[in-house]
XYZ file of C-alpha atoms in Angstrom:
639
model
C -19.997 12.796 7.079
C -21.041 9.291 7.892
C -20.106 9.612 11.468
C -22.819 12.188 12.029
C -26.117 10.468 10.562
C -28.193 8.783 12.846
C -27.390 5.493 13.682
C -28.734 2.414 14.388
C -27.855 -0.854 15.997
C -27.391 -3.493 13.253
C -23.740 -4.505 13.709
C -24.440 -6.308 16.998
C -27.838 -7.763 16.993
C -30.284 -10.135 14.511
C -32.994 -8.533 13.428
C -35.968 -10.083 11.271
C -38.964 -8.844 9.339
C -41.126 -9.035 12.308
C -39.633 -6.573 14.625
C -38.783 -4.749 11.272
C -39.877 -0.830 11.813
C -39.363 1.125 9.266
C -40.339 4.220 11.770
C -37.528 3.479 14.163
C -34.576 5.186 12.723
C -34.027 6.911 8.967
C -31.261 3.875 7.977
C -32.658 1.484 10.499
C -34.234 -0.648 8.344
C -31.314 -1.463 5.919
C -30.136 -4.667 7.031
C -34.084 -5.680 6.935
C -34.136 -9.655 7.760
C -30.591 -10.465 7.845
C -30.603 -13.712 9.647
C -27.355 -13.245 11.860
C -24.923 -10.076 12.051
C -20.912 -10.705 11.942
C -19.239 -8.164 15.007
C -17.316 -6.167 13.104
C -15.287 -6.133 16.684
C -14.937 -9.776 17.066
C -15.583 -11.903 14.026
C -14.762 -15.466 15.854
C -16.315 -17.274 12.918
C -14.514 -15.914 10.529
C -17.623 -15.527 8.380
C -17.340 -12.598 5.815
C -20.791 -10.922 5.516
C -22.477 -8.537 2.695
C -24.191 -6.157 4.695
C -26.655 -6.325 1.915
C -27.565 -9.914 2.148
C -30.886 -10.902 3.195
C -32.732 -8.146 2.735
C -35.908 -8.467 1.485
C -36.418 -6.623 -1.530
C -39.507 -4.280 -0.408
C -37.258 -3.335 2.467
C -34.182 -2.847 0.291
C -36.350 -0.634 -2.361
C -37.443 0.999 1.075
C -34.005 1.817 2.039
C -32.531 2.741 -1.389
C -35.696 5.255 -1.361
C -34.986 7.212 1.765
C -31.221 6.674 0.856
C -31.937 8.615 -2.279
C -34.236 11.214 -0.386
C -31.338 12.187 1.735
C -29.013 12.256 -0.327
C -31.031 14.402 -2.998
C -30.832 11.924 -5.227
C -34.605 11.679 -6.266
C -34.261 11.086 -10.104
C -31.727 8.023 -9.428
C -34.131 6.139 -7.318
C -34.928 3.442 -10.580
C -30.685 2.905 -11.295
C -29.877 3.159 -7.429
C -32.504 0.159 -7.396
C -30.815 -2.114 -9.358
C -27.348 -0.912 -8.409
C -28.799 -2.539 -5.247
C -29.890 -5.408 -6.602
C -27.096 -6.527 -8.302
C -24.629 -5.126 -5.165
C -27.148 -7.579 -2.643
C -26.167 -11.074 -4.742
C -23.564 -10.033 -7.072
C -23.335 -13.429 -8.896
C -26.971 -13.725 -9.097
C -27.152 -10.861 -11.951
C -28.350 -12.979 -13.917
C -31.634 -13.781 -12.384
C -32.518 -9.614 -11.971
C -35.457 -9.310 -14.626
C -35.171 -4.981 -13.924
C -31.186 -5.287 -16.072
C -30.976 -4.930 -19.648
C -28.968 -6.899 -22.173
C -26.259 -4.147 -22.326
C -25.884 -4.036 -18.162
C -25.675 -7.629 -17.747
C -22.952 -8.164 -20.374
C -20.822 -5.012 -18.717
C -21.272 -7.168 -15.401
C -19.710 -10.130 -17.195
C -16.842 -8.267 -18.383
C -15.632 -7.519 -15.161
C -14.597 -11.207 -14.598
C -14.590 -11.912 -18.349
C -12.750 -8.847 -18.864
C -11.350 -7.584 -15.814
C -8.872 -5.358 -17.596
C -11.258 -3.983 -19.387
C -11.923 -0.139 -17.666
C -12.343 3.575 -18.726
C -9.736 5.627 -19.682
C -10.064 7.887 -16.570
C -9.018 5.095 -14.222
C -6.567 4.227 -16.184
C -5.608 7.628 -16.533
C -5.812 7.996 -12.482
C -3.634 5.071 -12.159
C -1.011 6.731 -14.615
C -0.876 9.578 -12.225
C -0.724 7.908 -9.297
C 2.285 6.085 -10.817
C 3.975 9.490 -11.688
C 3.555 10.346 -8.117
C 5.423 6.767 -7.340
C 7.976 7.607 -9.679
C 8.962 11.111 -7.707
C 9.405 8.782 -4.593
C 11.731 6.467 -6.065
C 13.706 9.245 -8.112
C 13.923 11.019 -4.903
C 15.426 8.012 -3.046
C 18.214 7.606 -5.906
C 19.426 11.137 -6.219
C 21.494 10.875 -3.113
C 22.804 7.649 -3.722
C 25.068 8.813 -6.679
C 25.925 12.368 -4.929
C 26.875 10.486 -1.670
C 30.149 9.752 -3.186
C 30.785 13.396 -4.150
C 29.113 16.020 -2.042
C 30.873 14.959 1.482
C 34.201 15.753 0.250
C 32.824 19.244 -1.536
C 31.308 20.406 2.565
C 34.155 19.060 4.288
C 32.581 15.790 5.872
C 34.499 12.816 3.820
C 32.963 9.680 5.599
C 35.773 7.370 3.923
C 39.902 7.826 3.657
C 40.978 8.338 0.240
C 42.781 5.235 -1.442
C 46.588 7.400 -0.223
C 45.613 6.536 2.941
C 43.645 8.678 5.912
C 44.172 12.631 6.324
C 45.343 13.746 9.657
C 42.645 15.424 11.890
C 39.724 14.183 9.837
C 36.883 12.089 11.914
C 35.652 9.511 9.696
C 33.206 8.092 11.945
C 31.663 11.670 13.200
C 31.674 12.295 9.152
C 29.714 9.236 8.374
C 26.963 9.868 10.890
C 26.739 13.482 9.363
C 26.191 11.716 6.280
C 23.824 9.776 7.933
C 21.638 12.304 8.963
C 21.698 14.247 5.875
C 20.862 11.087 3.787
C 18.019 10.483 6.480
C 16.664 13.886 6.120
C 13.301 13.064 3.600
C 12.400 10.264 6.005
C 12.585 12.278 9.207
C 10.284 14.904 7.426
C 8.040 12.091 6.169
C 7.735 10.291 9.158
C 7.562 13.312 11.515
C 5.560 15.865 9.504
C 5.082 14.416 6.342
C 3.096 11.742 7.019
C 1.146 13.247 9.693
C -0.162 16.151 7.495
C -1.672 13.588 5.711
C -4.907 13.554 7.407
C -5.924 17.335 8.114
C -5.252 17.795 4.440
C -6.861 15.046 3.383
C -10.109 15.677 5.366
C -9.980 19.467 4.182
C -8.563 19.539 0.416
C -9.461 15.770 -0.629
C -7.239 12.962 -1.803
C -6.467 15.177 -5.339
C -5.605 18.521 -3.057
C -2.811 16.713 -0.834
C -1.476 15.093 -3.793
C -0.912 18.674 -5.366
C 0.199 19.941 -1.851
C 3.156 16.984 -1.696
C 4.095 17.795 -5.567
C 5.124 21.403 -4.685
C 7.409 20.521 -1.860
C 8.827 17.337 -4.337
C 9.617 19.834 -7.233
C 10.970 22.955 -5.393
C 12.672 21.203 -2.443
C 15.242 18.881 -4.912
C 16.102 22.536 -6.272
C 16.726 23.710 -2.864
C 19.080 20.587 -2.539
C 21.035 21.269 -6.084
C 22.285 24.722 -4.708
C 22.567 24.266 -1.147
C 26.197 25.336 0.404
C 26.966 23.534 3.150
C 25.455 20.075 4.863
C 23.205 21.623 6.957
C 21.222 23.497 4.016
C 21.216 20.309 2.519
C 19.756 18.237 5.640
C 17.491 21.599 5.980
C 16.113 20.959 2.141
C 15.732 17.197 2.447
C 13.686 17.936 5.614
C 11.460 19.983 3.443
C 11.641 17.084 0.763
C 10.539 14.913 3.538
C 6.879 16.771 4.224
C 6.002 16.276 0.433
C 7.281 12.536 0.236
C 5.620 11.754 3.225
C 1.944 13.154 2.280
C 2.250 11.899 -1.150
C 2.967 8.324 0.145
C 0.338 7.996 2.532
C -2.617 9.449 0.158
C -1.559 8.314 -3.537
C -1.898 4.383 -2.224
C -5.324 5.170 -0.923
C -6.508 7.326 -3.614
C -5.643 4.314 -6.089
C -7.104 1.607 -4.322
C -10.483 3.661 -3.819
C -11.195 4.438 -7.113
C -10.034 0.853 -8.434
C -12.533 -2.464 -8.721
C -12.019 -5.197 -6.128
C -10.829 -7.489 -8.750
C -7.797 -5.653 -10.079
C -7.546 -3.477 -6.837
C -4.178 -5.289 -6.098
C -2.563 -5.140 -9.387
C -3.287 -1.580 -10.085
C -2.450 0.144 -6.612
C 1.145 -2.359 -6.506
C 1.578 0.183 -9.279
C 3.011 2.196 -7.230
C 5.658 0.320 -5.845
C 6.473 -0.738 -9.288
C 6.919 2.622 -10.487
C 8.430 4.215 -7.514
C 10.881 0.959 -8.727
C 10.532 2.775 -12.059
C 12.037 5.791 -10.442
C 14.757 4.281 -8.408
C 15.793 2.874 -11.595
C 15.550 6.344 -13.525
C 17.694 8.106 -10.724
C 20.355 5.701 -11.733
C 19.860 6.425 -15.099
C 20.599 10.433 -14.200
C 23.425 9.556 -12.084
C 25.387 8.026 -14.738
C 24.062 10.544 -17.264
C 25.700 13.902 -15.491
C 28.646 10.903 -13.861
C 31.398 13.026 -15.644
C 30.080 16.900 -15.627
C 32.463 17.764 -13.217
C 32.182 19.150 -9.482
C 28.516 19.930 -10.276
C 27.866 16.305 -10.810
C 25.999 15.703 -7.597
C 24.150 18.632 -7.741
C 22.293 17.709 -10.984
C 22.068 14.258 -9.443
C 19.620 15.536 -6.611
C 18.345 18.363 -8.766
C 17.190 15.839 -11.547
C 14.222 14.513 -9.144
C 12.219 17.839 -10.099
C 11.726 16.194 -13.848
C 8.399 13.795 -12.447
C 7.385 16.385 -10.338
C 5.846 18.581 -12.632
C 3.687 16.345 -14.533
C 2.357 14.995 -11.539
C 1.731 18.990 -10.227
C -0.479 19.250 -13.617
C -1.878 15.861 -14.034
C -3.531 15.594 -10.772
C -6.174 18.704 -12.153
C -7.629 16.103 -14.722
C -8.174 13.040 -12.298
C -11.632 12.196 -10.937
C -11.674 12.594 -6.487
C -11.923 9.595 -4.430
C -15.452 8.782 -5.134
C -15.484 7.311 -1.113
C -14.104 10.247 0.019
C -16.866 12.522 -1.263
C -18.920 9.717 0.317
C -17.394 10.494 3.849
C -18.094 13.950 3.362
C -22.034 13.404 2.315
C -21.715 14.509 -1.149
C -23.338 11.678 -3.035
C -23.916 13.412 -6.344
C -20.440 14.445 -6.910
C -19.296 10.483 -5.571
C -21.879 9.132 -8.427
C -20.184 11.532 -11.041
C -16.333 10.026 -10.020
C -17.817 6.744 -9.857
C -19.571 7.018 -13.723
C -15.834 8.271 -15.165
C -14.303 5.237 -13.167
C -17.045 2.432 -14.189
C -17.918 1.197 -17.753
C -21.939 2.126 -16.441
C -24.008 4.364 -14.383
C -25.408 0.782 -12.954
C -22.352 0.148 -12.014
C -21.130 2.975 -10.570
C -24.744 2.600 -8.479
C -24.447 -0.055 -6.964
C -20.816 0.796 -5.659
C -22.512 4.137 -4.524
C -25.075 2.287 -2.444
C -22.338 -1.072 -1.368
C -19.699 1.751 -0.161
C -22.724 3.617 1.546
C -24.346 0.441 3.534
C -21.132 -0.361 4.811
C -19.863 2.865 5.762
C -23.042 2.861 8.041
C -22.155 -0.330 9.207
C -18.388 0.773 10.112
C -20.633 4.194 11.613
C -21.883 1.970 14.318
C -18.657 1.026 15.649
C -17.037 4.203 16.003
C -19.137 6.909 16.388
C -18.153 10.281 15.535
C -14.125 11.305 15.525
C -11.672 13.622 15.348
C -8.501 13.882 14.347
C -6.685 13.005 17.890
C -9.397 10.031 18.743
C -8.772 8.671 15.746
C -4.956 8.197 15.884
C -6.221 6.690 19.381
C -8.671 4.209 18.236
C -6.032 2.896 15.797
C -4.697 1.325 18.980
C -8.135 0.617 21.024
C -11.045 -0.295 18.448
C -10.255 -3.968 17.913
C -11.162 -4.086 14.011
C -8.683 -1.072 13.719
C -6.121 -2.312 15.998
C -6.188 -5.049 14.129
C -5.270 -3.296 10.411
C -3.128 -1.079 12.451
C -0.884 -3.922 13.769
C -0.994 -5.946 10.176
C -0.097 -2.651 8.450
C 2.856 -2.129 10.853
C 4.539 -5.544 10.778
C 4.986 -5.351 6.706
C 5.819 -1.629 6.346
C 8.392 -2.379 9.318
C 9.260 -5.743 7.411
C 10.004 -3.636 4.095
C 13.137 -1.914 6.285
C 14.032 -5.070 7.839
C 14.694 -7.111 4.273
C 17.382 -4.545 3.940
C 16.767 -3.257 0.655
C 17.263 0.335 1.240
C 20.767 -0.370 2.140
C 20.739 -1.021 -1.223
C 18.896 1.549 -2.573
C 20.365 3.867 -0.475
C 23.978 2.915 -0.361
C 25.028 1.111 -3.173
C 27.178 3.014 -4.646
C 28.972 3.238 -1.695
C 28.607 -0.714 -1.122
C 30.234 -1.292 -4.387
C 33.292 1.442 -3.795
C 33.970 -1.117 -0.780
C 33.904 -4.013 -2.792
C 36.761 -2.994 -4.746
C 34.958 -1.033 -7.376
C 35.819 2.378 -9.447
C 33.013 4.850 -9.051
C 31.897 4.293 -12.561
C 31.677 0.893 -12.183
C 29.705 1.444 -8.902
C 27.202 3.685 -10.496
C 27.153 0.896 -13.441
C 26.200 -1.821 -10.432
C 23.690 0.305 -8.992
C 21.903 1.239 -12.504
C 21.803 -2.451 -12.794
C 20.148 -3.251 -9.594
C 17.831 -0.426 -10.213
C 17.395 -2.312 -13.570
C 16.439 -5.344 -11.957
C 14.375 -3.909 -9.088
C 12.367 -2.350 -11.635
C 11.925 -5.547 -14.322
C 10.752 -8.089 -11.327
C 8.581 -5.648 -10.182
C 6.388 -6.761 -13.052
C 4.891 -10.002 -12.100
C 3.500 -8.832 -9.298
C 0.840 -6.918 -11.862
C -0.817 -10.374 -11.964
C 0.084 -12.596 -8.859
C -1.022 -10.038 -6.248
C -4.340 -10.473 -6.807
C -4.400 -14.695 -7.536
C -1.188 -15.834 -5.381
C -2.228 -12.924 -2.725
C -0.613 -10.450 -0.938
C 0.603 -12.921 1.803
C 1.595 -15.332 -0.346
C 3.841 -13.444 -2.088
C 5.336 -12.096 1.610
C 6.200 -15.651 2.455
C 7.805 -16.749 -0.429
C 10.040 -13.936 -1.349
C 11.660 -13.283 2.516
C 12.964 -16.738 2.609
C 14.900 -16.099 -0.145
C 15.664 -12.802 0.040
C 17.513 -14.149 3.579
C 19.629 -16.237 1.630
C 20.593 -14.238 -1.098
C 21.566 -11.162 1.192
C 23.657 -13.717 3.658
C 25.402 -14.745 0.244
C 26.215 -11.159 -1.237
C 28.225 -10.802 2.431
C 29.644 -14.130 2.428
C 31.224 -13.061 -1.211
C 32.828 -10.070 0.383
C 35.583 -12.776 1.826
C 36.476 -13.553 -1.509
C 40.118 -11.762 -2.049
C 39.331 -8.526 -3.748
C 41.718 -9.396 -6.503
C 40.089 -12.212 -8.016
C 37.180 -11.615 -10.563
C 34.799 -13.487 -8.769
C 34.590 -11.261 -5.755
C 32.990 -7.987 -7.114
C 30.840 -9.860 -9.488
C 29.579 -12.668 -7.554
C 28.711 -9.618 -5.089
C 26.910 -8.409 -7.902
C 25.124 -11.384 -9.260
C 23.671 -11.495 -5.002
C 22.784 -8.395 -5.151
C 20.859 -8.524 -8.158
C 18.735 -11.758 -7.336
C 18.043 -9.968 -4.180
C 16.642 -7.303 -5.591
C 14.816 -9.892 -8.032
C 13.102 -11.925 -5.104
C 12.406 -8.304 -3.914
C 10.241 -6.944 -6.617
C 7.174 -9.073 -7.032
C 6.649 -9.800 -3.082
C 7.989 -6.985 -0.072
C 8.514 -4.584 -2.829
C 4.482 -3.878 -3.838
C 2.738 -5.482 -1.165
C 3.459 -3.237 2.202
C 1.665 -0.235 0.285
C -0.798 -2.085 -1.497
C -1.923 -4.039 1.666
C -1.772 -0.359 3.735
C -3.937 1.364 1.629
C -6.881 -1.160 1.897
C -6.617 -2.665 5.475
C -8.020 0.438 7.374
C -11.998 1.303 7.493
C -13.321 4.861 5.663
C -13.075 6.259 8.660
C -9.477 5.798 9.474
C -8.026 5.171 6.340
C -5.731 8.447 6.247
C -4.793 8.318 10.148
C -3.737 4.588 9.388
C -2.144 5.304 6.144
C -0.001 7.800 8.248
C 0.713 5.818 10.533
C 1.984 3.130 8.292
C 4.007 4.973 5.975
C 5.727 7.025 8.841
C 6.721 3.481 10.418
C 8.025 2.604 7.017
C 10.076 5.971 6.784
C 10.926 6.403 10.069
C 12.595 3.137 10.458
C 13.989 4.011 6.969
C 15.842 7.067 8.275
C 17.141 4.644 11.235
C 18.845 2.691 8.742
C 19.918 5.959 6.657
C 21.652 7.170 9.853
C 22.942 3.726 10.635
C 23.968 2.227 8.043
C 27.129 3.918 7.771
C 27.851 3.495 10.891
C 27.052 -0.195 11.015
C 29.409 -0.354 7.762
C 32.400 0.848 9.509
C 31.735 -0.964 12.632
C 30.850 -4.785 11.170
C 32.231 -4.465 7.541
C 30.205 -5.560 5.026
C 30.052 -8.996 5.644
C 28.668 -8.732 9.358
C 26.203 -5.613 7.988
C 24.888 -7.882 5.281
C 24.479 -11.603 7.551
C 22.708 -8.931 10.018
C 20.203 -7.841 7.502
C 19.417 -11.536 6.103
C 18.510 -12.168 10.179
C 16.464 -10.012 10.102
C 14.758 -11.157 6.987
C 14.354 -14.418 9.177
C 12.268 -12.040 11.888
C 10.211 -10.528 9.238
C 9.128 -13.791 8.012
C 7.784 -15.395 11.499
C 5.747 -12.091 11.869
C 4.346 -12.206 8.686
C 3.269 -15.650 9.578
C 1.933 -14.926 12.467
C 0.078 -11.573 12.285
C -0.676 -10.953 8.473
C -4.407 -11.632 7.314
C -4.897 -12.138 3.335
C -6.837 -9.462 1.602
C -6.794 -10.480 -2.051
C -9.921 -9.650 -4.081
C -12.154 -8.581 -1.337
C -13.974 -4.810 -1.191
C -12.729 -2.477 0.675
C -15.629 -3.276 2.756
C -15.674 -6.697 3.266
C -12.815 -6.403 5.087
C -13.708 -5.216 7.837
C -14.933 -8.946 8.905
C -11.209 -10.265 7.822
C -10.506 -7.894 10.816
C -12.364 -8.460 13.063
C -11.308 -12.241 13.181
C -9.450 -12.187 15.980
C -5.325 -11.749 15.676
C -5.565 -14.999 18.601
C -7.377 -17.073 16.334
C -5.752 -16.029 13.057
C -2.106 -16.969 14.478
C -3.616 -19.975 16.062
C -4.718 -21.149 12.492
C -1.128 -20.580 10.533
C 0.207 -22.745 13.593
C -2.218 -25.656 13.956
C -3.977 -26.094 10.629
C -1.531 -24.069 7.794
C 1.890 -24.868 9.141
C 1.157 -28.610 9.372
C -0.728 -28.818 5.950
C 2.059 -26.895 4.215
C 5.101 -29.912 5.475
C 2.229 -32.639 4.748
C 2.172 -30.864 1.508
C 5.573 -30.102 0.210
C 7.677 -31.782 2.317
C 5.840 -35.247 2.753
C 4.798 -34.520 -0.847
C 1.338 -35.606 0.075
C -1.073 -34.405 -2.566
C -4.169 -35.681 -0.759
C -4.121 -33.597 2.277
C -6.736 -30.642 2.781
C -6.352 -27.382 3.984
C -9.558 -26.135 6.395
C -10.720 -22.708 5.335
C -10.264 -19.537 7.919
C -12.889 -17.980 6.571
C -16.152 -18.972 5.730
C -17.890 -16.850 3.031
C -21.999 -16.348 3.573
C -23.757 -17.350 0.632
C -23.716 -14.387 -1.627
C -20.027 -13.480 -0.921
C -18.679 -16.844 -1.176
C -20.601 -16.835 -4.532
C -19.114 -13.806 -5.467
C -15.387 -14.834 -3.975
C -16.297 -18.418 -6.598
C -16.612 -16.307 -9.762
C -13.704 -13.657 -9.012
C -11.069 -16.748 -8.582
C -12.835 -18.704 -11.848
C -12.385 -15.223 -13.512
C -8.677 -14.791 -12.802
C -7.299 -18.348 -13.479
């Protein structure tokens, strides 16, 4: 692993030909002449560095050399050369006399062409969507048999429409029903999750994935003939530990093996698909509506259906070409890399970029384990960082309140005066929706950027949610009220999609360093499900207590609290490596939020309120030469 080469002290310190000795250290000499270092700790400039820049070229050759000495690489050295090259001033490619016709016009094509990329990523991205389509699926099943499968165990949450039965405790029933519903993100967040990173360290990002698609298939057929509520909680528990592993690795696993440039639309994928999958559980829960008393059964049963192409598919994918960097195996991260790149030059110089920053993000933190690493999420300042950014929009994802929708719908719509046809027919229509907006995100996540997106859609997902409650005053008799509830619902859902919906995964998977990338993945995606259980125990609860018009102007408040945060502690990532953002995060979160408040917040109202078209907005960052170069092209590329 990277954590246990020698290492040397470049992060910290300028260093220039002169005191250059290539004796010092095996990797010492492989930030050569670089003029000024950027802390990876505390980035007060804001300057985002190439940790390749500045090198002199002897001294590069020297390091690719001993780079390809240790890692047995010998018969590379000429390719790893100009994989350097080109990775030390990408825009310059131009200028590099050692690249032939053919490599310089694949180099073009990825801004050219961006879209343009081998089957097997594209295959790997499929895959990885599959696996988002179990969650979603997974989420739905329950929503359908929610309105059955209480009354079949003896735990009705609501009073039938003759009025309520003597000696029945609605509001013990609905927090049973709580729990039960709450049952995948308890697993996920307590076990699932957390599994994540001993598996991934041992079996690889392609091994967990398998390991979460066995509990997703034969859990859901655990649920379909359970016999009483607590086999059922019992099973969804056991859902939990695969949803929960799959989650935090599949984001990951996509946005390591994906280019910078269409990183962001590619890994959203899987919120669009696990949208994909909400929207096909709705399509099963109408399909088996009017079986009979077995209905709900097949409802949560039906899940199983994406799970076994994912339990095959994962076999033919490529590993994490980073994570066989981690573990030292360069030849096998050089293989993944050629069946995810158009060219072996390609695929070289992101062997030797991922490599020279790993070392870079080696000098920080040393060596690891499993324990110290959930700690230094909290006490390395670059991680702490990620760690709090991550947390604020997985947390935010609960707060905008749509998985009382996707969770309760069905129920949602019963109140509002509907038959439970016509409920299922409302939530196959959100699920419709959530599934259609998800679409523009493909493109705008990676030229509006991921915070963008965050700030535009929770202002109006706010005022959409405070509507669909206001329109449960409406007298139930009248038309208007169940479909202007509707009609709320729906362009909730629709601001949803293309902003909250794909980012909080998206932005997860890339914040955190090699290092701690599954720890922090956990720890993201079991604040997301945790707090997602909350609500699935609550919600119920908070139904009966506030009605739906209090439950829903509660939720839009909280969209308001979402937004501020977002505001304040968010950091853009769009179309940066992996790598390079490690200097976004080291800027620190004092002088980030002190930017949004004193140079973006008054620029935005000269903007678009005073409608002044003259005013400038001063930079956060400030790109060195080569980067900024690079960040140029990338934004010409995708306009």
């Amino acid at each position: 692993m990277a954590d246990d080469k020698p290492k040397a002290d470049l992060t910290h310190v300028d260093q220039t030909a002169d005191n250059f000795d290539v004796d010092n250290e095996k990797y010492g000499s492989r930030q050569g002449s670089r003029q000024q270092s950027v802390s990876l700790n505390r980035n007060v400039t804001a300057r985002i560095q190439n940790p390749l820049a500045g090198i002199p070229r002897d001294t590069l050759f020297y390091n690719v050399e001993q780079f390809a000495q240790e890692a047995n690489m010998q018969d590379m050295v000429p390719l790893l050369k100009k994989g350097a090259l080109v990775a030390q001033d990408p825009p310059a490619f131009e200028e590099i006399a050692e690249l032939d016709e053919v490599e310089r016009d694949a180099l073009r094509n990825e801004v050219l062409h961006k879209w343009r990329q081998p089957v097997a990523l594209y295959f790997t991205v499929i895959l990885c969507s599959i696996g988002a389509a179990v969650q979603g699926w997974d989420q739905t099943g329950s929503n359908g048999a929610n309105l059955s499968w209480p009354v079949d165990f003896g735990v009705p949450d609501t009073a039938p429409d003759t009025g309520p039965v003597p000696g029945v405790d609605y509001d013990k029933n609905s927090w049973i029903v709580g729990v039960v519903n709450s049952g995948p993100y308890l697993g996920s967040a307590f076990i699932g999750c957390w599994c994540s990173d001993p598996l991934n360290n041992y079996i690889g990002r392609r091994g967990t994935i398998f390991f979460s698609a066995i509990f997703c298939f034969f859990s859901v057929i655990g649920s379909a003939v359970s016999q009483d509520w607590p086999q059922l909680f019992v099973t969804r528990l056991l859902l939990g530990i695969g949803m929960g592993s799959k989650a935090s690795t599949v984001p990951i696993y996509a946005a390591e093996n994906c280019p910078a440039a269409i990183r962001g639309g590619l890994v959203m994928s899987w919120q669009m698909w696990t949208a994909f999958g909400i929207f096909l559980g709705f399509c099963a829960n109408l399909a088996v509506y009017d079986v009979g008393p077995i209905a709900w059964r097949l409802q949560l049963g039906s899940a199983m259906i994406p799970a076994l192409p994912l339990l095959i598919g994962v076999y033919f994918c490529p590993e994490s070409p980073r994570w066989y960097i981690k573990k030292g195996r360069y030849a096998n991260a050089f293989r993944s890399l050629c069946r995810l790149r158009n060219t072996p030059l390609q695929a070289a110089r992101d062997l030797y970029y991922i490599h020279a920053q790993i070392q870079e993000e080696a000098d920080i933190i040393g060596r690891s384990n499993y324990v110290t690493r959930f700690i230094e999420l909290f006490t390395i300042p670059r991680v702490r960082r990620a760690t709090g950014a991550a947390f604020t929009v997985m947390l935010a994802q609960q707060m905008c309140g749509i998985n009382i929708i996707a969770f309760y719908s069905s129920t949602v719509f019963v109140q509002a005066g509907a038959s439970n046809l016509r409920a299922l027919l409302a939530s196959f229509g959100f699920g419709l929706v959530n599934f259609v907006f998800a679409w523009p995100a493909v493109w705008t996540i990676d030229t509006w950027g991921r915070r963008a997106l965050l700030l535009f859609t929770f202002p109006n997902m706010a005022w959409t949610l405070l509507a669909a409650g206001l329109c449960f005053i409406i007298p139930e008799n009248l038309t208007a009220h169940l479909g202007l509830i509707a009609f709320f619902i729906f362009l909730f859902a629709a601001f949803y999609s293309p902003g909250e919906g794909p980012v909080p995964f998206t932005y997860s998977a890339e914040v955190f360093p090699l290092s701690h990338r599954e720890v922090g993945m956990s720890w993201a995606v079991a604040t997301c499900l945790f707090w997602a259980a909350v609500l699935s125990i609550s919600f119920p609860r908070i139904l009966r207590a506030f009605h739906p018009v209090g439950a829903f102007c509660f939720y839009a408040g909280l969209n308001v609290t979402a937004f501020v945060l977002i505001f304040l502690f968010v950091p853009e990532t769009k179309q940066r490596t992996l790598e390079e953002l490690d200097y976004v995060f080291a800027v620190p979160t004092r002088v980030h939020s002190k930017y949004q408040l004193t140079k973006a917040m008054p620029w935005w109202f000269k903007r678009y309120i005073l409608c002044n078209k003259r005013v400038k907005l001063e930079p956060l960052y400030h790109f060195d030469a080569p980067v900024a170069a690079d960040q140029k092209v990338a934004v010409v590329g995708t306009s």
